[in-house]
PDB file of C-alpha atoms in Angstrom:
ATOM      1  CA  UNK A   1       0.000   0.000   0.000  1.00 35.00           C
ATOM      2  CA  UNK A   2       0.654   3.673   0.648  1.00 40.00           C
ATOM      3  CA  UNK A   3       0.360   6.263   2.805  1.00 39.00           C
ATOM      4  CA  UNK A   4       2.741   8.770   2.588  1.00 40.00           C
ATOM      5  CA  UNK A   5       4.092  11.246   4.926  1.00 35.00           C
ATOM      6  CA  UNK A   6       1.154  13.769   4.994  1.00 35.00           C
ATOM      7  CA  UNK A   7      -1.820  11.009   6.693  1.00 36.00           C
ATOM      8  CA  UNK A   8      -1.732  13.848   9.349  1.00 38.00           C
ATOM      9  CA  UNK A   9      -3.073  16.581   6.814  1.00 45.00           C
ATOM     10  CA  UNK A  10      -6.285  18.322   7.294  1.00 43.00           C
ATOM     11  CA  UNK A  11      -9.486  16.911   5.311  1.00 44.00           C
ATOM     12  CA  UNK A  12     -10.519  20.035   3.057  1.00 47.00           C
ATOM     13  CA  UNK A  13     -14.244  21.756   3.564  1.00 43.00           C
ATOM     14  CA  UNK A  14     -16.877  21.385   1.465  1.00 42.00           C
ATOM     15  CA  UNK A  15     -17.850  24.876   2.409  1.00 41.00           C
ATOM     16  CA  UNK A  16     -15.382  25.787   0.066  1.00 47.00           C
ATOM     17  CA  UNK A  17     -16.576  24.173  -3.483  1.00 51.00           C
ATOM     18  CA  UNK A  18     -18.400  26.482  -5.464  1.00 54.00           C
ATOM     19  CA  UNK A  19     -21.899  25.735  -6.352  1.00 53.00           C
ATOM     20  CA  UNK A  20     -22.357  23.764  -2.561  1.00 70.00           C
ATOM     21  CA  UNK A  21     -20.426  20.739  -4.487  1.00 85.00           C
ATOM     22  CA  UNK A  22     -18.580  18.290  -2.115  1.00 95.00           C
ATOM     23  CA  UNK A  23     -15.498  17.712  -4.130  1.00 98.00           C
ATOM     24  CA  UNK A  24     -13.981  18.985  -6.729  1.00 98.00           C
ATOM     25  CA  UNK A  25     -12.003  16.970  -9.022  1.00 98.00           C
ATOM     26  CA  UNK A  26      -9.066  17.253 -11.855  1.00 98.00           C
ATOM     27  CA  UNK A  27      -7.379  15.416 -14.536  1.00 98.00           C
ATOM     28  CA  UNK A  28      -4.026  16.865 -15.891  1.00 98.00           C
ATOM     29  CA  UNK A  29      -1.536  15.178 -18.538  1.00 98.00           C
ATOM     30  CA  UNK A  30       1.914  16.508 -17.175  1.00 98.00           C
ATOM     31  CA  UNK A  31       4.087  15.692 -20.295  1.00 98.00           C
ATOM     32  CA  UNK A  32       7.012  14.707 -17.017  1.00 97.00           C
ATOM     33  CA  UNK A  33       6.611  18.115 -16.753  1.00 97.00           C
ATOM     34  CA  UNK A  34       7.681  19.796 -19.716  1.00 97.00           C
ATOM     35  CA  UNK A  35       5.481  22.858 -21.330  1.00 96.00           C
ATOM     36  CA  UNK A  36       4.567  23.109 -24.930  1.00 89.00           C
ATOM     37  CA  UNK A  37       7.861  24.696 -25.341  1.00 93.00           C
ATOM     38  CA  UNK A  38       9.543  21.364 -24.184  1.00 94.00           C
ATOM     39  CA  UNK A  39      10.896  22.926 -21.370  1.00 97.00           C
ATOM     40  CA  UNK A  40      10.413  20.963 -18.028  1.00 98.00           C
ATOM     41  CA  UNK A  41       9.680  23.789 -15.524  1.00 97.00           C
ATOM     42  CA  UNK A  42       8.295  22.248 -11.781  1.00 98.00           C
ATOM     43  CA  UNK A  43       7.471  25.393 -10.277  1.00 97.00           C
ATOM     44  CA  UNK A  44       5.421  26.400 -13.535  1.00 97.00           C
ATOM     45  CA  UNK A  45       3.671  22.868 -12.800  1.00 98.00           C
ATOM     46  CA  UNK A  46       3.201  23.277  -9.559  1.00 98.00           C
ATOM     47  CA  UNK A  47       1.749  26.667 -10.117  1.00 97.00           C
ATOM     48  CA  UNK A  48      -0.428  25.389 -12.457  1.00 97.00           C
ATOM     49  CA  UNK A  49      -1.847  22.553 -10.497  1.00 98.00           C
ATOM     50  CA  UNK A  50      -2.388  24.987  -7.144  1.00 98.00           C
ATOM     51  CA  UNK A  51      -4.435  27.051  -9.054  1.00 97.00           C
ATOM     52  CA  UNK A  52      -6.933  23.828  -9.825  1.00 97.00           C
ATOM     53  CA  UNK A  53      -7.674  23.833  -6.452  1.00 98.00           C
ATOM     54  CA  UNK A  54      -8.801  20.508  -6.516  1.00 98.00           C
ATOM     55  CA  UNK A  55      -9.337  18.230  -3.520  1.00 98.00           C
ATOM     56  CA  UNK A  56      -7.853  15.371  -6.061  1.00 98.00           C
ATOM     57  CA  UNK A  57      -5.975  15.020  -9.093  1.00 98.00           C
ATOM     58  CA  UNK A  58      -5.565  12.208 -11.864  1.00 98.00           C
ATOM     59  CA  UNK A  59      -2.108  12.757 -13.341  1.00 98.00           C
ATOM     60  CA  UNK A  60      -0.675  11.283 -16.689  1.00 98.00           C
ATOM     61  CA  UNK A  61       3.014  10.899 -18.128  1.00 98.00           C
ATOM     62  CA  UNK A  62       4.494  11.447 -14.715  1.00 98.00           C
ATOM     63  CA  UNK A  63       8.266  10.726 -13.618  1.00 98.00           C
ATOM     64  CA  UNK A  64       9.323   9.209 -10.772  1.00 98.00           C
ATOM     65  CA  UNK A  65      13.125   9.208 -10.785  1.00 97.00           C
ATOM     66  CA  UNK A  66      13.342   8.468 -14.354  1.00 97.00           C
ATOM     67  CA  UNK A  67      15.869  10.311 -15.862  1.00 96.00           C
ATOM     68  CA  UNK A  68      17.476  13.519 -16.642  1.00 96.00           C
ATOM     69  CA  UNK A  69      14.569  15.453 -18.660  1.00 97.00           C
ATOM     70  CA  UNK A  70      12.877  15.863 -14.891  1.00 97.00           C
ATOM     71  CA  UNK A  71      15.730  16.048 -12.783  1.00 96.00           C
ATOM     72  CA  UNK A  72      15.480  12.870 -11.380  1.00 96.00           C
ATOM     73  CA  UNK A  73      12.625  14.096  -9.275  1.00 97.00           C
ATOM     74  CA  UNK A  74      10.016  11.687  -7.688  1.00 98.00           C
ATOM     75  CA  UNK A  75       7.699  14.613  -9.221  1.00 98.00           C
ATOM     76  CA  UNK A  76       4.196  12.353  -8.208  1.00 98.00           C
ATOM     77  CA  UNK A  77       6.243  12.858  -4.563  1.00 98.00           C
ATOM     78  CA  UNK A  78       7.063  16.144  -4.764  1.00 98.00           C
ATOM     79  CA  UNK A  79       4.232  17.550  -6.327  1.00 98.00           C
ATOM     80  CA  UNK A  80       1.918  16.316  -3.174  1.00 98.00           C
ATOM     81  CA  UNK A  81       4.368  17.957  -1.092  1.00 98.00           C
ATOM     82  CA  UNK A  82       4.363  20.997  -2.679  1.00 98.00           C
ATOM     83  CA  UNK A  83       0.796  20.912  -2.514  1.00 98.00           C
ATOM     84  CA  UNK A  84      -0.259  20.082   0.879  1.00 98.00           C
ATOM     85  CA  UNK A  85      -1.623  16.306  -0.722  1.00 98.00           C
ATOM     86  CA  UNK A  86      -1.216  13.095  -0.394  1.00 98.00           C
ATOM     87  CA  UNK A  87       0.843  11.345  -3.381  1.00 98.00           C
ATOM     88  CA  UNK A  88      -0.228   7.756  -4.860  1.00 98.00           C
ATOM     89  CA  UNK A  89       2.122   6.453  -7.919  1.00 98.00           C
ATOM     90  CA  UNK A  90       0.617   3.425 -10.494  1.00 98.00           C
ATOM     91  CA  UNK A  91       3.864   3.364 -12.690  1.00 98.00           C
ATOM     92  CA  UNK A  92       3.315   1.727 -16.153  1.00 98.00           C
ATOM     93  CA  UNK A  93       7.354   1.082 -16.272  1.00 96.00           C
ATOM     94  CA  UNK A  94       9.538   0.261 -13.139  1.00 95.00           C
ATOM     95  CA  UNK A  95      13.085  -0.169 -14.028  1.00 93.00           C
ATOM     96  CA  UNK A  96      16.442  -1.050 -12.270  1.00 94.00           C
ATOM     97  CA  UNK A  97      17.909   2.019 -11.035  1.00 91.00           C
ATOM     98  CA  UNK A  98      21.130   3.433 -12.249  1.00 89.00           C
ATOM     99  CA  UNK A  99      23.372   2.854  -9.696  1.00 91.00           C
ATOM    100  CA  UNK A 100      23.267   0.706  -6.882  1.00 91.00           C
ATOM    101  CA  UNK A 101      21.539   2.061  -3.693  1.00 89.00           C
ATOM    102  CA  UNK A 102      19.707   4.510  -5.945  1.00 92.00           C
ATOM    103  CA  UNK A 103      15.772   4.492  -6.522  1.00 94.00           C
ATOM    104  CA  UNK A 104      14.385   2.650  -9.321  1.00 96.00           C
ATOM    105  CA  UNK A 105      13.340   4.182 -12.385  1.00 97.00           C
ATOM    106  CA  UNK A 106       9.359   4.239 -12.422  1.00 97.00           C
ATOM    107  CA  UNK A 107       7.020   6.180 -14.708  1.00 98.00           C
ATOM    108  CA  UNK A 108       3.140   5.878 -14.806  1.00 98.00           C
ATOM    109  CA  UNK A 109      -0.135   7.693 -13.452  1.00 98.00           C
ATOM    110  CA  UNK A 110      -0.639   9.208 -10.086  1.00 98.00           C
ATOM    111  CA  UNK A 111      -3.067  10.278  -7.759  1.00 98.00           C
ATOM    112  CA  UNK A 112      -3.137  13.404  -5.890  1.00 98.00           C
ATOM    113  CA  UNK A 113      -5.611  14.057  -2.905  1.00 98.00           C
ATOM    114  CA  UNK A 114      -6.344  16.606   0.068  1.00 98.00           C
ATOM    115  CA  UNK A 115      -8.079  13.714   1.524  1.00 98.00           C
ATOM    116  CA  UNK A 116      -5.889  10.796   3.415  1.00 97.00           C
ATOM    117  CA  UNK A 117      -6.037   7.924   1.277  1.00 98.00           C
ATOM    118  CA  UNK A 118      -7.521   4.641   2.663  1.00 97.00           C
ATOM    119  CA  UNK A 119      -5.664   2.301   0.342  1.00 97.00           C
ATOM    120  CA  UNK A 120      -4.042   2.260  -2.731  1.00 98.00           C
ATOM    121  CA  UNK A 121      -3.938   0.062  -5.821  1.00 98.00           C
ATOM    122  CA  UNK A 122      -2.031  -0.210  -9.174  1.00 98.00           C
ATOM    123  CA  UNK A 123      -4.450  -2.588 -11.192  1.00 98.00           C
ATOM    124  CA  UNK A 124      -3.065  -3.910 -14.684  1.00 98.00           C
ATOM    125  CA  UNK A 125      -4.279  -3.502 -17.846  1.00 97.00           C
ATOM    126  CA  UNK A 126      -3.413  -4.392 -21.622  1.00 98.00           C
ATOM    127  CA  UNK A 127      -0.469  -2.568 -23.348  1.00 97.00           C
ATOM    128  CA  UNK A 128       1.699  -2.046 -26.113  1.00 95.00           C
ATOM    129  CA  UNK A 129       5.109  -0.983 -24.312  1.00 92.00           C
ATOM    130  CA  UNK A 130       6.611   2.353 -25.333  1.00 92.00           C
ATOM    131  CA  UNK A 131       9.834   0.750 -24.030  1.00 93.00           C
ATOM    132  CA  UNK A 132      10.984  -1.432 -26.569  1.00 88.00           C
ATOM    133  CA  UNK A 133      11.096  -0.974 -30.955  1.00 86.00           C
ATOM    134  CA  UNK A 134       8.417  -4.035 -31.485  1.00 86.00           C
ATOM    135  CA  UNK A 135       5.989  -4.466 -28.959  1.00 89.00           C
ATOM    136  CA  UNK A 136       3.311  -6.944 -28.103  1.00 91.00           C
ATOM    137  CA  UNK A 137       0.387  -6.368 -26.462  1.00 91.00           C
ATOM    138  CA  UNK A 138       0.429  -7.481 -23.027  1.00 94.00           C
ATOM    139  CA  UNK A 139      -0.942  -7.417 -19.927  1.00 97.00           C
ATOM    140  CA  UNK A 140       0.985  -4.634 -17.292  1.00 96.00           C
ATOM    141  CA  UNK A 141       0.694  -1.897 -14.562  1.00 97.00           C
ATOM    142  CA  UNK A 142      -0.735   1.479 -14.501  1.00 97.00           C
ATOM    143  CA  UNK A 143      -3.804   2.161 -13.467  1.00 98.00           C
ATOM    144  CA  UNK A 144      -3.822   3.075 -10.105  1.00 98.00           C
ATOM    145  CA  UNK A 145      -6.723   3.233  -7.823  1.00 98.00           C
ATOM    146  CA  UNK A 146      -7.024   4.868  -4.490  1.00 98.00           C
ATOM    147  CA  UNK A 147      -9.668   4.687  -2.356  1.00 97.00           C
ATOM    148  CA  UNK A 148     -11.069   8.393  -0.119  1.00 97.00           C
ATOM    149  CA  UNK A 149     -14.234   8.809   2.229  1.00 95.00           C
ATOM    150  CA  UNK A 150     -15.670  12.309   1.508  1.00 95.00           C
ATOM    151  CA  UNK A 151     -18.980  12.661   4.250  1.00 91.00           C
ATOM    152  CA  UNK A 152     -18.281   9.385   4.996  1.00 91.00           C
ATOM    153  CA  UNK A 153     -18.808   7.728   1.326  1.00 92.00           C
ATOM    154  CA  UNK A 154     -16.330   5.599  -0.111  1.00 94.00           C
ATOM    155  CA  UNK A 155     -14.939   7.445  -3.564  1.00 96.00           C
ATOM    156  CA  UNK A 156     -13.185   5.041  -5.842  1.00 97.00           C
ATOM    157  CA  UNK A 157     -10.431   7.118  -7.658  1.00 98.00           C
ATOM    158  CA  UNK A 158      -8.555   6.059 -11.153  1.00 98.00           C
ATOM    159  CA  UNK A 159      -6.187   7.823 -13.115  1.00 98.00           C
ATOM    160  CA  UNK A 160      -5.790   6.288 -16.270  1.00 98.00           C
ATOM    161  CA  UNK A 161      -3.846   6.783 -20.307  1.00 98.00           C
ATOM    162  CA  UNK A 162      -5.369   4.962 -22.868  1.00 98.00           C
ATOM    163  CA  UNK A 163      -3.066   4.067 -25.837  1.00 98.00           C
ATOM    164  CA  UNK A 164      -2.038   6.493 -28.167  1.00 97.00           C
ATOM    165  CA  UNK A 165      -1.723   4.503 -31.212  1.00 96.00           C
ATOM    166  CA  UNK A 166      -4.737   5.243 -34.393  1.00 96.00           C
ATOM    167  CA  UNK A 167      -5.665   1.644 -34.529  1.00 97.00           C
ATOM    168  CA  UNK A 168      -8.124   1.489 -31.753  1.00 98.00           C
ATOM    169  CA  UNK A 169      -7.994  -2.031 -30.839  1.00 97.00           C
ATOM    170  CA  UNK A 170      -5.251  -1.756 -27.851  1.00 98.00           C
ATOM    171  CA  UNK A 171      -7.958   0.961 -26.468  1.00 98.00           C
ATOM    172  CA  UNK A 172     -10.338  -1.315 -26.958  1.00 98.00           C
ATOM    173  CA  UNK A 173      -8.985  -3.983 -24.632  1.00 98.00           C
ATOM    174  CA  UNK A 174      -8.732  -1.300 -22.730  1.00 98.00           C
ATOM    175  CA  UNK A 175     -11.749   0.059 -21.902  1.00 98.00           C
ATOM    176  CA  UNK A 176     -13.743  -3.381 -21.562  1.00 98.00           C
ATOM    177  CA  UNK A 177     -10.626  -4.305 -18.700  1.00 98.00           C
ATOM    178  CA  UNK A 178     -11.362  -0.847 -17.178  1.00 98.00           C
ATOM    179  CA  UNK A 179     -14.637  -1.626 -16.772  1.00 97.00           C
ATOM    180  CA  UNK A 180     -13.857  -4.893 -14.793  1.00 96.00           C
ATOM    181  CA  UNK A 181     -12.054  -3.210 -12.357  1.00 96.00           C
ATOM    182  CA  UNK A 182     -14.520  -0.772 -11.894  1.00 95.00           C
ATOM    183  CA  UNK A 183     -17.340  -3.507 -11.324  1.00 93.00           C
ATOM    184  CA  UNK A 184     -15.410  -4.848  -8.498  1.00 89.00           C
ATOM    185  CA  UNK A 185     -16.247  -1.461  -6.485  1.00 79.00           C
ATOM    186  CA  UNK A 186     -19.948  -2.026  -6.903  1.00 68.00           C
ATOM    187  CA  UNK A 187     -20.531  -1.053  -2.963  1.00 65.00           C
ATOM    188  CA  UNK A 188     -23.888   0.106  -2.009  1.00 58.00           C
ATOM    189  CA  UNK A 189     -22.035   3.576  -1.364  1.00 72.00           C
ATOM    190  CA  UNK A 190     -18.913   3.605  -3.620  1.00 82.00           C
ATOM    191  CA  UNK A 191     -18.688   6.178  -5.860  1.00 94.00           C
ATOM    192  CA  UNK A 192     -16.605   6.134  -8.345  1.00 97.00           C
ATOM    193  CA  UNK A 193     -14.356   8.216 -10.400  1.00 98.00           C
ATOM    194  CA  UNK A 194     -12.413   7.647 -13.516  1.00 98.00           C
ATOM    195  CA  UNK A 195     -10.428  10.296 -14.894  1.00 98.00           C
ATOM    196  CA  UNK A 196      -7.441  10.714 -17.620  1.00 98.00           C
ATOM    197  CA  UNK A 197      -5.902  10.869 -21.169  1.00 98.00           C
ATOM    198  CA  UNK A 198      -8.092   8.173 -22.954  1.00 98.00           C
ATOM    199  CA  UNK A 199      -6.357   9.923 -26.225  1.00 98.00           C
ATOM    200  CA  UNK A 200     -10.112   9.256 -28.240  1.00 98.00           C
ATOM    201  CA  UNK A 201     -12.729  11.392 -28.617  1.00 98.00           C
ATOM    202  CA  UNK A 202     -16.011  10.905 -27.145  1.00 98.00           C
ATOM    203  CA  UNK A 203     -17.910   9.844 -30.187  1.00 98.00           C
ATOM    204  CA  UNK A 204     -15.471   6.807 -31.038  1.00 98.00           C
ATOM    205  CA  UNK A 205     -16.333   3.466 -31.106  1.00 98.00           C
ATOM    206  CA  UNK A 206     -14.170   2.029 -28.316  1.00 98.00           C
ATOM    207  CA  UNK A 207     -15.505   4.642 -25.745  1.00 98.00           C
ATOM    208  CA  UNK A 208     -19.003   3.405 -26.250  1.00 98.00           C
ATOM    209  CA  UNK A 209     -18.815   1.094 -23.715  1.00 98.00           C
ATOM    210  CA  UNK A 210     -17.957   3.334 -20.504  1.00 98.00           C
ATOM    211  CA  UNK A 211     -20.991   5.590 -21.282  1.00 98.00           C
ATOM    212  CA  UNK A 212     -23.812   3.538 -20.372  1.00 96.00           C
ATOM    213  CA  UNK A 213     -21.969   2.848 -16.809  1.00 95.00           C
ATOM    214  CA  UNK A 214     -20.425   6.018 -16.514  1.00 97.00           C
ATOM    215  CA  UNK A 215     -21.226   9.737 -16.768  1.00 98.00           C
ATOM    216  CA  UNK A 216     -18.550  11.764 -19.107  1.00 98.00           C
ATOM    217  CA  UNK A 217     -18.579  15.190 -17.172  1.00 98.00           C
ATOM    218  CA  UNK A 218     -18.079  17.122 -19.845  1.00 98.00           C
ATOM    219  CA  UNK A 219     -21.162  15.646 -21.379  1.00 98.00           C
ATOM    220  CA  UNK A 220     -23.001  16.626 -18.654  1.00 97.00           C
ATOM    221  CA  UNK A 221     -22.570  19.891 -17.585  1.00 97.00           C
ATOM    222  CA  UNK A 222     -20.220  21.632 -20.229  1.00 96.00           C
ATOM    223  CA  UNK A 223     -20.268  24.131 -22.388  1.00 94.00           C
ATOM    224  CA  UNK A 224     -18.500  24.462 -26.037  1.00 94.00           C
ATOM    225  CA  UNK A 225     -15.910  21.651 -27.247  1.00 96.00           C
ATOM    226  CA  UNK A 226     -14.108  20.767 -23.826  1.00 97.00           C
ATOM    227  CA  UNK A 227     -11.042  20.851 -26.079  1.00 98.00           C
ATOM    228  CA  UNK A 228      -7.667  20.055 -24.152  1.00 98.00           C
ATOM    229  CA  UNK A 229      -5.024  19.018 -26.796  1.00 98.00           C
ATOM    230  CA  UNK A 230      -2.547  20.103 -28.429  1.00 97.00           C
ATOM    231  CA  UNK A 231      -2.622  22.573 -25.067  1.00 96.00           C
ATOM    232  CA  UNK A 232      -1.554  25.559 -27.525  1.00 92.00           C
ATOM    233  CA  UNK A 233      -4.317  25.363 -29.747  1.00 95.00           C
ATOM    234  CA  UNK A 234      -6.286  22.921 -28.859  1.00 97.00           C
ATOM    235  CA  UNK A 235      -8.270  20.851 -31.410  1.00 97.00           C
ATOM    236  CA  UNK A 236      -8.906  17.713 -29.622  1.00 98.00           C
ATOM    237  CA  UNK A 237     -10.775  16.760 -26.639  1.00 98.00           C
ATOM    238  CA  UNK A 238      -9.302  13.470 -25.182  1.00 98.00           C
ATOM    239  CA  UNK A 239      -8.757  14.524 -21.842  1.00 98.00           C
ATOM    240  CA  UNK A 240     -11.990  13.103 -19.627  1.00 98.00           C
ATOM    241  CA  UNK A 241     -13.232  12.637 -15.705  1.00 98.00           C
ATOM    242  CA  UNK A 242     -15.964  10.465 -15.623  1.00 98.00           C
ATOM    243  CA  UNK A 243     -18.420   9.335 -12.830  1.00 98.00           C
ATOM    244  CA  UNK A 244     -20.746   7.169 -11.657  1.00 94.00           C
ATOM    245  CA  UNK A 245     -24.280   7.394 -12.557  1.00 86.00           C
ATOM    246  CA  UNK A 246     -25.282   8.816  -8.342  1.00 90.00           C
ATOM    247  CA  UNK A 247     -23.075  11.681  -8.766  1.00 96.00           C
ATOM    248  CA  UNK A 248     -23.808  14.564 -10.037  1.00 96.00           C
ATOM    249  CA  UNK A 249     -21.680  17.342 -12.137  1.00 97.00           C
ATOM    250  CA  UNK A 250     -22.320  20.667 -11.028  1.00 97.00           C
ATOM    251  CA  UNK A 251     -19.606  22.261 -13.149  1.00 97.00           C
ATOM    252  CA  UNK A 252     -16.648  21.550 -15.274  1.00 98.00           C
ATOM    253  CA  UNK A 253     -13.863  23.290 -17.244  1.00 97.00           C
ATOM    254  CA  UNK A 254     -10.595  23.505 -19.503  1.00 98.00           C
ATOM    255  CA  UNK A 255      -8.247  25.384 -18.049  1.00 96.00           C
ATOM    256  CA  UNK A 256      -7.212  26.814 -20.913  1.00 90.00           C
ATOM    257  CA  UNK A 257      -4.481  28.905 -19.478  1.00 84.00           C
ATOM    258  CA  UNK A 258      -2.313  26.339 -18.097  1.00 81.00           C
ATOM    259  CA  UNK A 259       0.907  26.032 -19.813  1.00 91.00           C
ATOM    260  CA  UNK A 260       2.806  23.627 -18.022  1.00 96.00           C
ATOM    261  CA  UNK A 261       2.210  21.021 -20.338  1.00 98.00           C
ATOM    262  CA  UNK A 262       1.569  19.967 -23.621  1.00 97.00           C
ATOM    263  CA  UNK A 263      -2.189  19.263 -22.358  1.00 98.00           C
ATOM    264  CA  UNK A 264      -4.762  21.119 -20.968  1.00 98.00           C
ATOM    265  CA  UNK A 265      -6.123  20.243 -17.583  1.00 98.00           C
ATOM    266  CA  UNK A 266     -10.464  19.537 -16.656  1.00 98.00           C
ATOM    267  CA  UNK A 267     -11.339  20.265 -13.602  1.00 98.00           C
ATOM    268  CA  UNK A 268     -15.126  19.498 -11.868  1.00 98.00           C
ATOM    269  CA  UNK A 269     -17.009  20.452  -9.691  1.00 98.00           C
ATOM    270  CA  UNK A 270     -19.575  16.868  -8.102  1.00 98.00           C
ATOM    271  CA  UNK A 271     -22.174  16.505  -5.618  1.00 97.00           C
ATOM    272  CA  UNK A 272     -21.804  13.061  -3.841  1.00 96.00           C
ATOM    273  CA  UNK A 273     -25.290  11.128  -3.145  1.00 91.00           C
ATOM    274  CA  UNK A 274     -26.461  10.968   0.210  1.00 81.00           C
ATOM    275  CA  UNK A 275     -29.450   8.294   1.211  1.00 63.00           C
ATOM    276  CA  UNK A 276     -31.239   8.790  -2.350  1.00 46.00           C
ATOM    277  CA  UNK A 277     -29.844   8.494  -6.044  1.00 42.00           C
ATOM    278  CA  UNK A 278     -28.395  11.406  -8.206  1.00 43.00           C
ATOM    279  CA  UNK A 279     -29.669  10.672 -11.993  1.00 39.00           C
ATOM    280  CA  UNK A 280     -27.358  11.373 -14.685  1.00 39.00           C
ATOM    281  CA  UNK A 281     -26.719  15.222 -15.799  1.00 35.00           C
TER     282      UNK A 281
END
C-alpha cells in the first residue's frame, strides 16, 4: 500500500466548493513536466496545479526518478508535497535504477488528494510498451486506484492513459478491462471516479462502452468543445473525468491557461449522493 508522509493533513471543507459541491475533481496530462515549449519547468507545474484547487488530481506521463529530462525528481512525490496532498504512484514502467543504492526508475499515473487515502492500488491492464522498438500487447501496470471517504462515502479514484496509437484495438482492450475493475467497487455507497488521457474522442467506437456505466462530465454539464489538446491550440478533446451514474456534475472546465504542459487540464465540480440516487446530468 501507501500512505505517505502527509496522513496527518487536514481533510478540506466542502464549504469551500463552489456551487455547494462536495469535491472537486481534476485530470491533468503533465508531459514529465515539460510545457509546450519542451521545457520541463516544476514550479510552472506546480503553479499550475495549485491554481486547480482541486481536492484530487488524476495525473498522466508522470516521472518518478526516471531520468534527466525531470531532474530525477520523484515529481508524483514532490508535487503532493508541494501541494499540501497526499501522493499515490501506479507506474506503467519500473526499471532497475542506475546505480546501486539509488531508486528505481518508475514512470506511470498518479493520484493526488487533500483527503488521506484509505488504500491504494495499481491494477493492470493491456499494453503495447513504449519501451521497446516491437511491442506486443500485453498485460501490465498502470492504473492506479485509491480509495477516499468524503462525508463518509467511499470514492473510488482512477487515473488512467489509454493508448495512443490510431488503430483502436489496444484501447479497446482497454476500456472493456477498465470496466472490470470498476465492477469490483460495486458497494452500495462507492462512488466512483475515472479520470485521464483516454487519447479518443467521445464519439469513437471504443468509448461506447464506458458511457452507459459512466457519466462523461463534460457531457453533462459543459459548455462548447471541452477541447484540451494540443494545449496551444487545442483541437482535440481526449482529456476526460468520468463518474458514476449517483453523482452529479455541477460544473466543469478547460483550463485553458495552463501552460505547463503539452495538455490542458479539466477540472469538476460533483455533488456526492447521500441516502437517495443522483440521476445522470
Amino acid at each position: 500500500m501507501l500512505l505517505n508522509a502527509f496522513s496527518l493533513l487536514p481533510t478540506p471543507s466542502a464549504a469551500a466548493r463552489p456551487h455547494g459541491a462536495d469535491l472537486r475533481v481534476a485530470t491533468y496530462n503533465i508531459h514529465a513536466g515539460a510545457g509546450a515549449d519542451g521545457v520541463f519547468d516544476l514550479p510552472r507545474l506546480t503553479a499550475s496545479l495549485r491554481k486547480l484547487d482541486a481536492d484530487i488530481i488524476g495525473l498522466q506521463e508522470v516521472d518518478v526518478h526516471w531520468g534527466d529530462r525531470s531532474g530525477w525528481l520523484d515529481l508524483a512525490g514532490t508535487l503532493g508535497a508541494a501541494l499540501g496532498m497526499r501522493s499515490y504512484a501506479g507506474p506503467i514502467y519500473s526499471f532497475d535504477p542506475p546505480a546501486e543504492g539509488a531508486p528505481r526508475r518508475e514512470y506511470g499515473n498518479a493520484i493526488l488528494s487533500r483527503y488521506p487515502i484509505v488504500s491504494g492500488v495499481n491494477h493492470t491492464m493491456t499494453r503495447l510498451s513504449t519501451q521497446t522498438a516491437a511491442p506486443v500487447a500485453a498485460p501490465g501496470p498502470g492504473l492506479p486506484e485509491v480509495v477516499v471517504r468524503v462525508h463518509g462515502i467511499p470514492v473510488h479514484v482512477y487515473s488512467t492513459h489509454l493508448d495512443f496509437r490510431p488503430d483502436p484495438a489496444v484501447r479497446r482492450i482497454q476500456v472493456a478491462e477498465m470496466l472490470e475493475v470498476l465492477a469490483g467497487d460495486r458497494g452500495l455507497r462507492a462512488v466512483r471516479i475515472l479520470m485521464g488521457d483516454f487519447n479518443a474522442a467521445p464519439d469513437a467506437p471504443e468509448l461506447a462502452p464506458l458511457w452507459p456505466v459512466l457519466t462523461d462530465a463534460w457531457a453533462a454539464a459543459g459548455s462548447g468543445p471541452g477541447l484540451t489538446y494540443p494545449a496551444g491550440s487545442p483541437d482535440q478533446r481526449i482529456d476526460y473525468i468520468t463518474v458514476s451514474g449517483r453523482v452529479r456534475v455541477d460544473s466543469v472546465e478547460v483550463m485553458a491557461d495552463a501552460d505547463a504542459s503539452d495538455h490542458l487540464p479539466v477540472v469538476a465540480d460533483l455533488t456526492l449522493p447521500r441516502g437517495g440516487s443522483h440521476h445522470r446530468g
